[in-house]
Amino acid sequence: MADPYPTVTQCAVVAAALKVLLFPAYLLTSDSKSTDFEVHRNWLAITHSLPLKQWYYETTSEWTLDYPPFFAYLEYGLSQVAAYVDPAMLDVERLGYDSWATVFFQRTTVVVAELVLCTALIAFVRSTPVIQRQSAHAAALSIMLSPGLLIIDHIHFQYNGFLYGILIWSLVLLRDESTMLMGAILFAALLCMKHIYLYLAPAYFVYLLRTYCLGKKSIFHIRLGNTVKLGLAVMTVFALAFGPFANLGQLDQLRHRLFPFSRGLCHAYWAPNIWAMYSFTDRVLLQGKIDFLLRGSLAKRIAVAPILNFKINDSALQSVTRGLVGDSTFAVLPEITPKTTFVLTLFFQCICLVKLFFQTSWDTFIGALTLCGYASFLFGWHVHEKAILLVIIPFSLLALKDRRYLGAFRPLAVAGHVSLFPLLFTAAEFPVKTTYTIAWLILFLLVFDRLAPA
């Protein structure tokens, strides 16, 4: 059967051309240069200039290496090519270095790395039953042309397209029992590249346990061979990633770098989750004003908290809303600890995991994966606004299952993508982010509406 038109590859080529056209914009306005661009340049410098034992200790820049080892190895590989483009970008002391060659090289690596996403989406479409292939194709195009990936990866700066490509490849491999082991290996490798995907691990665990490790007819029948193979495969991946650092006695240092709980409950740009509402409520109770009449026409304005006799934490008067990393003290409401966020996240994840265990299918797995990402976004510790892609991208694979799913996907797609707008805050970036996002929403929500079965 011929691929529908336009193909994923054709859309990827057009998207890549648009992204290349955006390269010069980074140099035109100095105030639009993203911190993540410098973060990754610094990681290139660290992995190229310093021995392995210093990678997770280097602190010349405030943007220290805080991704798992496989991503550090990737940066090392890219740095070998960067040395031929502009060796100066690999100097740890050259903070904020952004020559044209550096911009061109780093942004080109993001575009090229998205080939992984393109091939994964093609595999997803081809692995879908023929009767559902048109819907799968539309979902694949929506991801390939995602405004979220354009904003985060190609105007801001990250490698999410590459990483979500690995995730989707893993999901495709998990559709068939004969390739499940490889799918698990890919996900383990993904965890060793960016640990935010740990939030999705419970869904993987339950699905693999039920479909690969336990019997199909009885959950009390353990398929020992599969269980051993899966355990050895996953442990091998983690050994390859963390083994060199374990040998150096640096696992505790990696733990502190990968899980910096001191950064605070809320990110500098609030993700639109439960803790943003909690923080906002704290501000209202502290600083919100109410009008009331006193002695006829005389109006006074007073703080809400004193009226209700709330005890105010004076040390938090300048906290939360200043956008500082690690600054998340509450003035009126109780403090939130990492343990609290973990318990809440796990509790809400368990609701969908129970269904996955007893009604196991690939579609149920994708649904549980989406809800695990959603629970982590709503209740996790120090959630970035960019983490909404953990919800939108997996859900895209399932959005056209029927109109109920599409009904839930619509507001998520609108609110989720708009919530990324604060990443791009200059006047020059405003027309790009708004025009592209609105065009994407109109096009794909209309197409989805026509394709979704009743």
CSV table of C-alpha atoms in Angstrom, one decimal:
chain,number,residue,atom,x,y,z
A,1,MET,CA,0.0,0.0,0.0
A,2,ALA,CA,1.4,3.4,-1.0
A,3,ASP,CA,2.2,5.9,1.7
A,4,PRO,CA,-0.4,8.7,2.0
A,5,TYR,CA,0.4,12.1,0.7
A,6,PRO,CA,2.2,14.1,2.0
A,7,THR,CA,4.5,11.5,3.5
A,8,VAL,CA,6.2,11.9,6.9
A,9,THR,CA,9.5,12.2,5.1
A,10,GLN,CA,8.3,15.0,2.8
A,11,CYS,CA,6.9,16.9,5.8
A,12,ALA,CA,10.2,16.4,7.7
A,13,VAL,CA,12.1,17.9,4.8
A,14,VAL,CA,9.8,21.0,4.6
A,15,ALA,CA,10.0,21.4,8.4
A,16,ALA,CA,13.8,21.1,8.3
A,17,ALA,CA,14.0,23.9,5.7
A,18,LEU,CA,11.9,26.2,7.9
A,19,LYS,CA,14.1,25.4,10.9
A,20,VAL,CA,17.2,26.2,9.0
A,21,LEU,CA,15.7,29.5,7.9
A,22,LEU,CA,15.4,30.4,11.6
A,23,PHE,CA,19.2,30.0,12.2
A,24,PRO,CA,20.1,33.7,11.6
A,25,ALA,CA,17.3,34.9,14.0
A,26,TYR,CA,19.4,33.7,16.9
A,27,LEU,CA,22.2,36.2,16.1
A,28,LEU,CA,20.0,39.1,15.1
A,29,THR,CA,18.6,39.8,18.6
A,30,SER,CA,20.9,39.3,21.6
A,31,ASP,CA,18.1,39.3,24.1
A,32,SER,CA,16.5,36.2,22.5
A,33,LYS,CA,19.5,33.9,23.1
A,34,SER,CA,18.3,31.0,25.2
A,35,THR,CA,20.0,29.7,28.2
A,36,ASP,CA,19.7,26.1,26.9
A,37,PHE,CA,21.9,27.0,23.9
A,38,GLU,CA,24.7,27.9,26.3
A,39,VAL,CA,23.9,24.9,28.4
A,40,HIS,CA,24.6,22.5,25.6
A,41,ARG,CA,27.6,24.5,24.3
A,42,ASN,CA,29.1,24.2,27.8
A,43,TRP,CA,28.4,20.5,27.9
A,44,LEU,CA,30.3,20.1,24.6
A,45,ALA,CA,33.2,21.9,26.1
A,46,ILE,CA,33.1,19.9,29.4
A,47,THR,CA,33.0,16.5,27.7
A,48,HIS,CA,35.7,17.5,25.1
A,49,SER,CA,38.1,19.4,27.3
A,50,LEU,CA,38.0,17.5,30.6
A,51,PRO,CA,38.6,13.8,31.6
A,52,LEU,CA,35.5,11.7,32.4
A,53,LYS,CA,36.2,11.9,36.1
A,54,GLN,CA,35.6,15.7,36.1
A,55,TRP,CA,32.4,15.9,34.0
A,56,TYR,CA,30.0,15.9,36.9
A,57,TYR,CA,32.2,18.1,39.1
A,58,GLU,CA,32.9,20.9,36.7
A,59,THR,CA,31.4,24.2,37.9
A,60,THR,CA,33.0,27.0,35.9
A,61,SER,CA,29.6,27.7,34.4
A,62,GLU,CA,26.4,27.8,36.3
A,63,TRP,CA,25.0,25.4,33.6
A,64,THR,CA,26.6,22.3,35.0
A,65,LEU,CA,26.2,18.8,33.4
A,66,ASP,CA,23.0,17.4,34.9
A,67,TYR,CA,21.8,14.8,32.3
A,68,PRO,CA,22.5,11.1,32.6
A,69,PRO,CA,25.7,9.6,31.2
A,70,PHE,CA,24.4,8.5,27.8
A,71,PHE,CA,23.6,12.1,26.9
A,72,ALA,CA,27.0,13.1,28.1
A,73,TYR,CA,28.5,10.5,25.8
A,74,LEU,CA,26.4,12.0,23.0
A,75,GLU,CA,27.8,15.4,23.7
A,76,TYR,CA,31.3,14.0,23.7
A,77,GLY,CA,30.6,12.5,20.2
A,78,LEU,CA,29.2,15.8,18.9
A,79,SER,CA,32.2,17.6,20.4
A,80,GLN,CA,34.6,15.6,18.2
A,81,VAL,CA,32.9,17.0,15.1
A,82,ALA,CA,32.6,20.5,16.7
A,83,ALA,CA,36.4,20.6,17.0
A,84,TYR,CA,36.6,20.8,13.2
A,85,VAL,CA,33.9,23.6,13.0
A,86,ASP,CA,35.1,26.0,15.7
A,87,PRO,CA,37.5,24.8,18.4
A,88,ALA,CA,36.8,27.9,20.5
A,89,MET,CA,33.3,26.7,21.3
A,90,LEU,CA,35.0,23.8,23.2
A,91,ASP,CA,36.8,26.1,25.7
A,92,VAL,CA,35.2,25.7,29.1
A,93,GLU,CA,36.3,29.2,30.0
A,94,ARG,CA,34.5,30.9,27.1
A,95,LEU,CA,31.1,31.4,28.7
A,96,GLY,CA,28.4,32.6,26.4
A,97,TYR,CA,30.4,31.9,23.3
A,98,ASP,CA,28.1,32.0,20.2
A,99,SER,CA,30.0,32.6,17.0
A,100,TRP,CA,28.1,32.0,13.8
A,101,ALA,CA,29.9,28.7,13.3
A,102,THR,CA,28.8,27.6,16.8
A,103,VAL,CA,25.2,28.6,16.2
A,104,PHE,CA,25.2,26.8,12.8
A,105,PHE,CA,26.7,23.7,14.2
A,106,GLN,CA,24.6,23.3,17.3
A,107,ARG,CA,21.3,24.0,15.6
A,108,THR,CA,22.2,21.7,12.7
A,109,THR,CA,22.8,18.9,15.1
A,110,VAL,CA,19.2,19.3,16.4
A,111,VAL,CA,17.8,19.2,12.9
A,112,VAL,CA,19.8,16.2,12.0
A,113,ALA,CA,19.0,14.4,15.2
A,114,GLU,CA,15.3,14.7,14.4
A,115,LEU,CA,15.9,12.0,11.7
A,116,VAL,CA,15.4,9.6,14.6
A,117,LEU,CA,11.9,11.0,15.1
A,118,CYS,CA,11.1,10.9,11.4
A,119,THR,CA,12.1,7.2,11.1
A,120,ALA,CA,10.2,6.3,14.3
A,121,LEU,CA,7.0,8.0,13.0
A,122,ILE,CA,7.3,6.1,9.7
A,123,ALA,CA,7.6,2.9,11.7
A,124,PHE,CA,4.6,3.8,13.8
A,125,VAL,CA,2.4,4.3,10.7
A,126,ARG,CA,3.6,1.1,9.1
A,127,SER,CA,3.0,-0.9,12.3
A,128,THR,CA,-0.6,0.3,12.5
A,129,PRO,CA,-3.4,-1.9,11.1
A,130,VAL,CA,-4.4,-0.9,7.6
A,131,ILE,CA,-7.8,0.2,8.6
A,132,GLN,CA,-6.4,2.7,11.1
A,133,ARG,CA,-3.4,3.8,9.0
A,134,GLN,CA,-4.8,7.1,7.7
A,135,SER,CA,-5.4,8.2,11.3
A,136,ALA,CA,-2.0,7.1,12.3
A,137,HIS,CA,-0.5,9.0,9.4
A,138,ALA,CA,-2.3,12.2,10.5
A,139,ALA,CA,-1.1,11.7,14.1
A,140,ALA,CA,2.5,11.2,12.8
A,141,LEU,CA,2.4,14.4,10.8
A,142,SER,CA,1.1,16.3,13.7
A,143,ILE,CA,4.1,15.2,15.8
A,144,MET,CA,6.6,15.8,13.0
A,145,LEU,CA,5.3,19.4,12.6
A,146,SER,CA,4.7,19.9,16.3
A,147,PRO,CA,4.8,23.6,17.4
A,148,GLY,CA,6.1,22.4,20.8
A,149,LEU,CA,9.2,20.9,19.2
A,150,LEU,CA,9.7,24.0,17.0
A,151,ILE,CA,9.5,26.3,20.0
A,152,ILE,CA,11.5,24.2,22.4
A,153,ASP,CA,14.1,22.6,20.1
A,154,HIS,CA,14.6,25.0,17.2
A,155,ILE,CA,14.0,28.5,18.6
A,156,HIS,CA,14.8,27.9,22.3
A,157,PHE,CA,17.3,24.9,22.2
A,158,GLN,CA,17.0,21.3,23.1
A,159,TYR,CA,17.1,17.8,21.6
A,160,ASN,CA,13.5,16.7,22.4
A,161,GLY,CA,12.7,15.6,18.9
A,162,PHE,CA,15.6,13.1,19.0
A,163,LEU,CA,14.6,11.8,22.4
A,164,TYR,CA,10.9,11.5,21.6
A,165,GLY,CA,12.0,9.7,18.5
A,166,ILE,CA,13.6,7.0,20.7
A,167,LEU,CA,10.5,6.9,22.8
A,168,ILE,CA,8.2,6.3,19.8
A,169,TRP,CA,10.6,3.7,18.4
A,170,SER,CA,10.3,1.9,21.8
A,171,LEU,CA,6.5,2.1,21.8
A,172,VAL,CA,6.4,0.7,18.2
A,173,LEU,CA,8.6,-2.2,19.2
A,174,LEU,CA,6.4,-3.0,22.1
A,175,ARG,CA,3.5,-3.6,19.8
A,176,ASP,CA,4.8,-7.0,19.0
A,177,GLU,CA,6.0,-9.6,21.5
A,178,SER,CA,8.9,-10.6,19.2
A,179,THR,CA,10.4,-7.1,19.5
A,180,MET,CA,9.4,-6.3,23.1
A,181,LEU,CA,12.9,-6.9,24.5
A,182,MET,CA,14.4,-4.4,22.0
A,183,GLY,CA,11.7,-1.9,23.0
A,184,ALA,CA,12.6,-2.3,26.6
A,185,ILE,CA,16.3,-1.8,25.9
A,186,LEU,CA,15.5,1.4,23.9
A,187,PHE,CA,13.5,2.8,26.8
A,188,ALA,CA,16.3,1.9,29.3
A,189,ALA,CA,18.7,3.7,27.0
A,190,LEU,CA,16.3,6.7,26.9
A,191,LEU,CA,16.3,6.8,30.7
A,192,CYS,CA,20.1,7.0,30.6
A,193,MET,CA,19.9,10.0,28.3
A,194,LYS,CA,17.2,12.1,30.0
A,195,HIS,CA,15.8,11.0,33.4
A,196,ILE,CA,12.5,13.0,33.0
A,197,TYR,CA,11.3,9.8,31.3
A,198,LEU,CA,11.4,8.1,34.6
A,199,TYR,CA,7.8,9.4,35.0
A,200,LEU,CA,6.8,7.1,32.3
A,201,ALA,CA,8.6,4.1,33.7
A,202,PRO,CA,5.7,2.8,35.9
A,203,ALA,CA,3.6,2.2,32.7
A,204,TYR,CA,6.5,0.4,31.0
A,205,PHE,CA,7.0,-1.7,34.1
A,206,VAL,CA,3.4,-2.8,34.3
A,207,TYR,CA,3.0,-3.4,30.6
A,208,LEU,CA,6.2,-5.5,30.3
A,209,LEU,CA,5.4,-7.4,33.5
A,210,ARG,CA,1.9,-8.3,32.2
A,211,THR,CA,2.7,-9.0,28.6
A,212,TYR,CA,6.4,-10.2,28.6
A,213,CYS,CA,7.0,-11.7,32.1
A,214,LEU,CA,3.7,-13.2,33.1
A,215,GLY,CA,1.6,-15.8,31.4
A,216,LYS,CA,-1.2,-14.7,29.1
A,217,LYS,CA,-3.8,-16.9,30.7
A,218,SER,CA,-2.7,-16.6,34.3
A,219,ILE,CA,-0.8,-13.9,36.2
A,220,PHE,CA,0.6,-16.6,38.5
A,221,HIS,CA,2.5,-18.1,35.7
A,222,ILE,CA,5.9,-16.5,35.5
A,223,ARG,CA,7.8,-16.8,32.2
A,224,LEU,CA,11.2,-17.1,33.8
A,225,GLY,CA,13.2,-17.0,30.5
A,226,ASN,CA,11.7,-13.7,29.5
A,227,THR,CA,12.0,-12.3,32.9
A,228,VAL,CA,15.7,-13.1,33.1
A,229,LYS,CA,16.4,-11.8,29.6
A,230,LEU,CA,14.6,-8.5,30.4
A,231,GLY,CA,16.4,-8.0,33.7
A,232,LEU,CA,19.8,-8.7,32.2
A,233,ALA,CA,19.2,-6.5,29.2
A,234,VAL,CA,18.1,-3.5,31.3
A,235,MET,CA,20.9,-4.0,33.8
A,236,THR,CA,23.4,-4.1,31.0
A,237,VAL,CA,22.2,-0.8,29.6
A,238,PHE,CA,22.5,0.9,33.0
A,239,ALA,CA,25.9,-0.7,33.6
A,240,LEU,CA,27.1,0.7,30.3
A,241,ALA,CA,25.8,4.2,31.3
A,242,PHE,CA,26.8,4.4,34.9
A,243,GLY,CA,29.5,1.7,35.2
A,244,PRO,CA,32.5,4.1,34.4
A,245,PHE,CA,31.3,6.5,37.1
A,246,ALA,CA,30.6,3.7,39.6
A,247,ASN,CA,34.2,2.6,39.0
A,248,LEU,CA,35.3,6.2,39.9
A,249,GLY,CA,33.1,6.2,43.0
A,250,GLN,CA,31.0,9.1,41.7
A,251,LEU,CA,27.5,7.7,41.9
A,252,ASP,CA,26.5,9.9,44.8
A,253,GLN,CA,27.7,13.0,42.9
A,254,LEU,CA,25.6,11.9,39.9
A,255,ARG,CA,22.6,11.5,42.2
A,256,HIS,CA,23.0,15.0,43.4
A,257,ARG,CA,23.4,16.4,39.8
A,258,LEU,CA,20.5,14.4,38.4
A,259,PHE,CA,18.1,15.0,41.2
A,260,PRO,CA,18.8,18.6,42.5
A,261,PHE,CA,15.8,18.9,44.9
A,262,SER,CA,17.3,22.2,46.2
A,263,ARG,CA,16.1,23.8,43.0
A,264,GLY,CA,12.7,24.2,44.6
A,265,LEU,CA,9.1,23.2,43.9
A,266,CYS,CA,8.4,25.5,41.0
A,267,HIS,CA,10.5,26.2,38.0
A,268,ALA,CA,11.3,29.8,37.1
A,269,TYR,CA,8.6,29.8,34.5
A,270,TRP,CA,5.7,28.2,36.3
A,271,ALA,CA,4.4,25.0,34.5
A,272,PRO,CA,0.5,25.3,34.5
A,273,ASN,CA,0.1,22.6,37.2
A,274,ILE,CA,-1.3,22.1,40.7
A,275,TRP,CA,1.7,23.8,42.3
A,276,ALA,CA,1.3,26.9,40.2
A,277,MET,CA,-2.3,27.1,41.5
A,278,TYR,CA,-1.0,26.4,45.0
A,279,SER,CA,1.6,29.1,44.7
A,280,PHE,CA,-0.9,31.6,43.2
A,281,THR,CA,-3.3,30.9,46.1
A,282,ASP,CA,-0.5,31.6,48.6
A,283,ARG,CA,0.2,34.9,46.9
A,284,VAL,CA,-3.5,35.8,46.9
A,285,LEU,CA,-3.8,35.0,50.6
A,286,LEU,CA,-0.7,37.1,51.4
A,287,GLN,CA,-1.0,40.0,49.0
A,288,GLY,CA,-4.5,39.9,47.5
A,289,LYS,CA,-6.6,42.9,48.4
A,290,ILE,CA,-10.3,43.3,49.1
A,291,ASP,CA,-12.3,46.4,49.1
A,292,PHE,CA,-14.7,47.2,51.8
A,293,LEU,CA,-16.6,50.2,52.9
A,294,LEU,CA,-15.7,51.8,56.2
A,295,ARG,CA,-17.6,54.9,57.6
A,296,GLY,CA,-19.7,55.4,54.5
A,297,SER,CA,-17.7,56.1,51.4
A,298,LEU,CA,-14.2,55.6,52.7
A,299,ALA,CA,-12.6,52.5,51.0
A,300,LYS,CA,-9.6,50.8,52.4
A,301,ARG,CA,-7.5,47.9,51.0
A,302,ILE,CA,-6.1,45.3,53.3
A,303,ALA,CA,-4.4,42.0,52.9
A,304,VAL,CA,-6.5,38.8,53.0
A,305,ALA,CA,-4.2,36.8,55.2
A,306,PRO,CA,-4.4,39.1,58.3
A,307,ILE,CA,-8.3,39.2,58.0
A,308,LEU,CA,-8.4,35.4,58.2
A,309,ASN,CA,-5.8,35.4,61.0
A,310,PHE,CA,-3.4,33.3,58.9
A,311,LYS,CA,0.2,33.1,60.3
A,312,ILE,CA,2.6,34.6,57.8
A,313,ASN,CA,6.1,33.3,57.2
A,314,ASP,CA,8.0,36.6,56.8
A,315,SER,CA,11.0,34.9,55.2
A,316,ALA,CA,8.7,34.0,52.2
A,317,LEU,CA,7.5,37.5,51.4
A,318,GLN,CA,9.8,37.7,48.4
A,319,SER,CA,9.6,34.1,47.4
A,320,VAL,CA,7.9,32.0,44.7
A,321,THR,CA,7.1,34.7,42.2
A,322,ARG,CA,10.6,36.0,41.6
A,323,GLY,CA,11.5,33.2,39.2
A,324,LEU,CA,14.6,32.1,41.1
A,325,VAL,CA,15.8,28.5,41.1
A,326,GLY,CA,15.5,27.1,44.6
A,327,ASP,CA,13.2,29.9,45.7
A,328,SER,CA,9.9,28.3,46.7
A,329,THR,CA,9.0,29.2,50.3
A,330,PHE,CA,5.4,29.7,51.0
A,331,ALA,CA,4.1,32.6,53.2
A,332,VAL,CA,0.7,31.2,54.3
A,333,LEU,CA,0.1,27.7,53.0
A,334,PRO,CA,2.1,24.7,54.3
A,335,GLU,CA,5.4,23.9,52.7
A,336,ILE,CA,5.5,21.2,50.0
A,337,THR,CA,8.3,18.6,50.2
A,338,PRO,CA,9.7,16.3,47.4
A,339,LYS,CA,8.2,13.3,49.3
A,340,THR,CA,4.7,14.9,49.1
A,341,THR,CA,5.0,15.4,45.3
A,342,PHE,CA,6.3,11.9,44.8
A,343,VAL,CA,3.4,10.3,46.8
A,344,LEU,CA,0.8,12.4,45.0
A,345,THR,CA,2.3,11.6,41.6
A,346,LEU,CA,2.5,7.8,42.3
A,347,PHE,CA,-1.0,7.8,43.7
A,348,PHE,CA,-2.6,9.2,40.6
A,349,GLN,CA,-0.4,7.1,38.3
A,350,CYS,CA,-1.6,4.0,40.1
A,351,ILE,CA,-5.2,4.6,39.1
A,352,CYS,CA,-4.4,4.0,35.4
A,353,LEU,CA,-1.8,1.4,36.1
A,354,VAL,CA,-4.4,-0.9,37.8
A,355,LYS,CA,-6.5,-0.8,34.6
A,356,LEU,CA,-3.4,-1.5,32.5
A,357,PHE,CA,-2.6,-4.5,34.6
A,358,PHE,CA,-6.0,-6.1,34.3
A,359,GLN,CA,-7.0,-4.9,30.8
A,360,THR,CA,-3.7,-5.1,29.0
A,361,SER,CA,-3.4,-3.9,25.4
A,362,TRP,CA,-1.1,-1.6,23.5
A,363,ASP,CA,-3.8,1.1,23.4
A,364,THR,CA,-4.4,0.8,27.1
A,365,PHE,CA,-0.6,1.0,27.6
A,366,ILE,CA,-0.4,4.3,25.5
A,367,GLY,CA,-3.3,5.7,27.6
A,368,ALA,CA,-1.6,4.8,30.8
A,369,LEU,CA,1.7,6.2,29.6
A,370,THR,CA,-0.1,9.5,28.8
A,371,LEU,CA,-1.7,9.6,32.2
A,372,CYS,CA,1.5,8.8,34.0
A,373,GLY,CA,3.1,11.8,32.2
A,374,TYR,CA,0.1,13.9,33.1
A,375,ALA,CA,0.2,13.0,36.7
A,376,SER,CA,3.9,13.8,36.9
A,377,PHE,CA,3.3,17.2,35.1
A,378,LEU,CA,0.5,18.1,37.5
A,379,PHE,CA,2.1,16.9,40.8
A,380,GLY,CA,5.8,16.5,40.2
A,381,TRP,CA,8.7,18.5,41.8
A,382,HIS,CA,10.2,21.4,39.9
A,383,VAL,CA,8.3,20.7,36.7
A,384,HIS,CA,9.4,22.6,33.6
A,385,GLU,CA,6.8,24.0,31.3
A,386,LYS,CA,8.5,21.9,28.5
A,387,ALA,CA,7.4,18.7,30.3
A,388,ILE,CA,3.9,19.1,28.8
A,389,LEU,CA,5.3,17.2,25.7
A,390,LEU,CA,5.4,14.1,28.0
A,391,VAL,CA,1.6,14.3,27.7
A,392,ILE,CA,0.9,15.7,24.3
A,393,ILE,CA,3.1,13.4,22.2
A,394,PRO,CA,2.1,10.0,23.6
A,395,PHE,CA,-1.6,11.2,23.6
A,396,SER,CA,-1.2,12.1,19.9
A,397,LEU,CA,-0.8,8.4,19.0
A,398,LEU,CA,-4.2,7.7,20.6
A,399,ALA,CA,-6.1,10.9,20.0
A,400,LEU,CA,-7.9,9.5,16.9
A,401,LYS,CA,-9.1,6.3,18.5
A,402,ASP,CA,-12.6,7.8,18.9
A,403,ARG,CA,-14.3,11.1,19.6
A,404,ARG,CA,-14.0,10.8,23.4
A,405,TYR,CA,-10.2,10.7,23.1
A,406,LEU,CA,-10.3,13.6,20.6
A,407,GLY,CA,-12.5,15.6,22.9
A,408,ALA,CA,-9.8,15.3,25.6
A,409,PHE,CA,-7.0,16.0,23.2
A,410,ARG,CA,-8.3,19.3,21.9
A,411,PRO,CA,-8.0,21.4,25.1
A,412,LEU,CA,-4.7,19.7,25.9
A,413,ALA,CA,-3.3,20.6,22.5
A,414,VAL,CA,-4.4,24.2,22.8
A,415,ALA,CA,-3.5,24.9,26.4
A,416,GLY,CA,-0.3,22.8,26.3
A,417,HIS,CA,1.2,24.6,23.3
A,418,VAL,CA,0.2,28.0,24.5
A,419,SER,CA,1.8,27.3,27.9
A,420,LEU,CA,5.1,27.1,26.0
A,421,PHE,CA,4.9,30.7,24.8
A,422,PRO,CA,6.8,32.3,27.8
A,423,LEU,CA,9.9,30.5,26.6
A,424,LEU,CA,10.0,32.9,23.7
A,425,PHE,CA,9.5,36.4,25.2
A,426,THR,CA,10.9,38.9,22.6
A,427,ALA,CA,8.8,40.9,20.2
A,428,ALA,CA,10.6,39.3,17.2
A,429,GLU,CA,9.7,35.8,18.3
A,430,PHE,CA,6.0,36.6,19.0
A,431,PRO,CA,4.7,36.4,15.4
A,432,VAL,CA,6.6,33.1,14.7
A,433,LYS,CA,5.3,31.3,17.8
A,434,THR,CA,1.7,32.5,17.5
A,435,THR,CA,1.3,32.2,13.7
A,436,TYR,CA,2.8,28.7,13.5
A,437,THR,CA,1.0,27.4,16.6
A,438,ILE,CA,-2.4,28.8,15.5
A,439,ALA,CA,-1.9,27.4,11.9
A,440,TRP,CA,-1.0,24.0,13.4
A,441,LEU,CA,-4.0,23.9,15.7
A,442,ILE,CA,-6.5,24.9,13.0
A,443,LEU,CA,-5.1,22.4,10.5
A,444,PHE,CA,-4.7,19.4,12.7
A,445,LEU,CA,-7.7,19.8,14.9
A,446,LEU,CA,-9.9,20.1,11.7
A,447,VAL,CA,-8.2,17.0,10.2
A,448,PHE,CA,-8.5,15.1,13.4
A,449,ASP,CA,-12.2,16.0,13.6
A,450,ARG,CA,-12.8,14.6,10.2
A,451,LEU,CA,-10.9,11.4,10.8
A,452,ALA,CA,-12.0,10.5,14.4
A,453,PRO,CA,-14.6,7.7,14.4
A,454,ALA,CA,-17.8,8.3,16.3
